[in-house]
PDB file of C-alpha atoms in Angstrom:
ATOM      1  CA  MET A  26     -13.587  10.386  14.493  1.00  0.00           C
ATOM      2  CA  ARG A  27     -16.700  10.469  12.437  1.00  0.00           C
ATOM      3  CA  ASP A  28     -16.581   7.140  10.685  1.00  0.00           C
ATOM      4  CA  TYR A  29     -13.582   5.207  11.875  1.00  0.00           C
ATOM      5  CA  GLU A  30     -14.226   2.158   9.698  1.00  0.00           C
ATOM      6  CA  LYS A  31     -14.386   4.251   6.517  1.00  0.00           C
ATOM      7  CA  PHE A  32     -11.104   5.909   7.399  1.00  0.00           C
ATOM      8  CA  ARG A  33      -9.453   2.563   8.094  1.00  0.00           C
ATOM      9  CA  ALA A  34     -10.803   1.198   4.779  1.00  0.00           C
ATOM     10  CA  ALA A  35      -9.420   4.258   2.961  1.00  0.00           C
ATOM     11  CA  THR A  36      -6.075   3.640   4.661  1.00  0.00           C
ATOM     12  CA  VAL A  37      -6.009  -0.003   3.550  1.00  0.00           C
ATOM     13  CA  ALA A  38      -6.817   1.030  -0.030  1.00  0.00           C
ATOM     14  CA  ALA A  39      -4.174   3.759  -0.030  1.00  0.00           C
ATOM     15  CA  LEU A  40      -1.542   1.402   1.380  1.00  0.00           C
ATOM     16  CA  SER A  41      -2.206  -1.115  -1.378  1.00  0.00           C
ATOM     17  CA  GLU A  42      -1.765   1.615  -3.997  1.00  0.00           C
ATOM     18  CA  ARG A  43       1.374   3.115  -2.454  1.00  0.00           C
ATOM     19  CA  LYS A  44       4.508   1.493  -3.867  1.00  0.00           C
ATOM     20  CA  ARG A  45       8.056   1.252  -2.571  1.00  0.00           C
ATOM     21  CA  ASP A  46      11.067   1.630  -4.848  1.00  0.00           C
ATOM     22  CA  ASN A  47      11.014  -2.111  -5.529  1.00  0.00           C
ATOM     23  CA  GLY A  48       7.403  -1.938  -6.738  1.00  0.00           C
ATOM     24  CA  ARG A  49       5.910  -3.681  -3.704  1.00  0.00           C
ATOM     25  CA  ARG A  50       3.157  -2.054  -1.683  1.00  0.00           C
ATOM     26  CA  TRP A  51       3.898  -0.099   1.463  1.00  0.00           C
ATOM     27  CA  ARG A  52       4.055  -2.023   4.709  1.00  0.00           C
ATOM     28  CA  TYR A  53       3.323  -0.682   8.166  1.00  0.00           C
ATOM     29  CA  VAL A  54       6.996   0.187   8.584  1.00  0.00           C
ATOM     30  CA  GLU A  55       6.871   2.638   5.659  1.00  0.00           C
ATOM     31  CA  LEU A  56       3.705   4.209   7.022  1.00  0.00           C
ATOM     32  CA  ALA A  57       5.295   4.478  10.451  1.00  0.00           C
ATOM     33  CA  LYS A  58       8.319   6.259   8.976  1.00  0.00           C
ATOM     34  CA  ALA A  59       6.106   8.610   6.956  1.00  0.00           C
ATOM     35  CA  THR A  60       3.973   9.530   9.972  1.00  0.00           C
ATOM     36  CA  GLY A  61       6.638   9.619  12.648  1.00  0.00           C
ATOM     37  CA  TYR A  62       4.679   7.162  14.789  1.00  0.00           C
ATOM     38  CA  SER A  63       5.762   3.673  15.777  1.00  0.00           C
ATOM     39  CA  VAL A  64       4.943   0.501  13.883  1.00  0.00           C
ATOM     40  CA  ASN A  65       3.089  -0.599  17.017  1.00  0.00           C
ATOM     41  CA  THR A  66       0.825   2.466  16.810  1.00  0.00           C
ATOM     42  CA  ILE A  67       0.129   1.762  13.130  1.00  0.00           C
ATOM     43  CA  GLU A  68      -0.607  -1.906  13.901  1.00  0.00           C
ATOM     44  CA  GLN A  69      -3.009  -0.896  16.660  1.00  0.00           C
ATOM     45  CA  PHE A  70      -4.837   1.472  14.315  1.00  0.00           C
ATOM     46  CA  MET A  71      -5.046  -1.144  11.561  1.00  0.00           C
ATOM     47  CA  GLY A  72      -6.300  -3.655  14.118  1.00  0.00           C
ATOM     48  CA  GLY A  73      -9.231  -1.430  15.018  1.00  0.00           C
ATOM     49  CA  VAL A  74      -7.917   0.406  18.070  1.00  0.00           C
ATOM     50  CA  LYS A  75      -8.953   4.048  17.925  1.00  0.00           C
ATOM     51  CA  VAL A  76      -5.995   6.399  17.828  1.00  0.00           C
ATOM     52  CA  THR A  77      -5.720  10.113  18.594  1.00  0.00           C
ATOM     53  CA  ASP A  78      -6.687  12.683  16.002  1.00  0.00           C
ATOM     54  CA  ASN A  79      -2.989  13.566  15.646  1.00  0.00           C
ATOM     55  CA  VAL A  80      -2.136  10.015  14.591  1.00  0.00           C
ATOM     56  CA  ALA A  81      -5.115   9.822  12.248  1.00  0.00           C
ATOM     57  CA  ILE A  82      -4.246  13.138  10.609  1.00  0.00           C
ATOM     58  CA  ALA A  83      -0.612  12.055  10.168  1.00  0.00           C
ATOM     59  CA  ILE A  84      -1.802   8.855   8.461  1.00  0.00           C
ATOM     60  CA  ALA A  85      -4.154  10.836   6.230  1.00  0.00           C
ATOM     61  CA  LYS A  86      -1.376  13.241   5.212  1.00  0.00           C
ATOM     62  CA  ALA A  87       1.109  10.445   4.545  1.00  0.00           C
ATOM     63  CA  LEU A  88      -1.341   8.617   2.283  1.00  0.00           C
ATOM     64  CA  ASP A  89      -3.067  11.631   0.682  1.00  0.00           C
ATOM     65  CA  ILE A  90      -6.409  10.722   2.254  1.00  0.00           C
ATOM     66  CA  PRO A  91      -8.748  13.679   2.815  1.00  0.00           C
ATOM     67  CA  GLU A  92      -8.206  14.824   6.398  1.00  0.00           C
ATOM     68  CA  HIS A  93     -11.934  15.197   7.040  1.00  0.00           C
ATOM     69  CA  LEU A  94     -12.144  11.386   7.029  1.00  0.00           C
ATOM     70  CA  ALA A  95      -9.601  11.239   9.853  1.00  0.00           C
ATOM     71  CA  THR A  96     -11.333  13.606  12.272  1.00  0.00           C
TER      72      THR A  96
END
């Protein structure tokens, strides 16, 4: 990944903008469901553990983040 910290920051920003039906922001569980990866994988990524390109691209697609930031 080119700039992992920028991608993680973009993910944090996108999560705070993404709303559930009740108006609250998405949690890791919603992102996990949208990507098809486990909550544990999402937590690892958000905690700074580098994930595979496949995981990063799935996160980018789920949150409408440009894919070039993920790879």
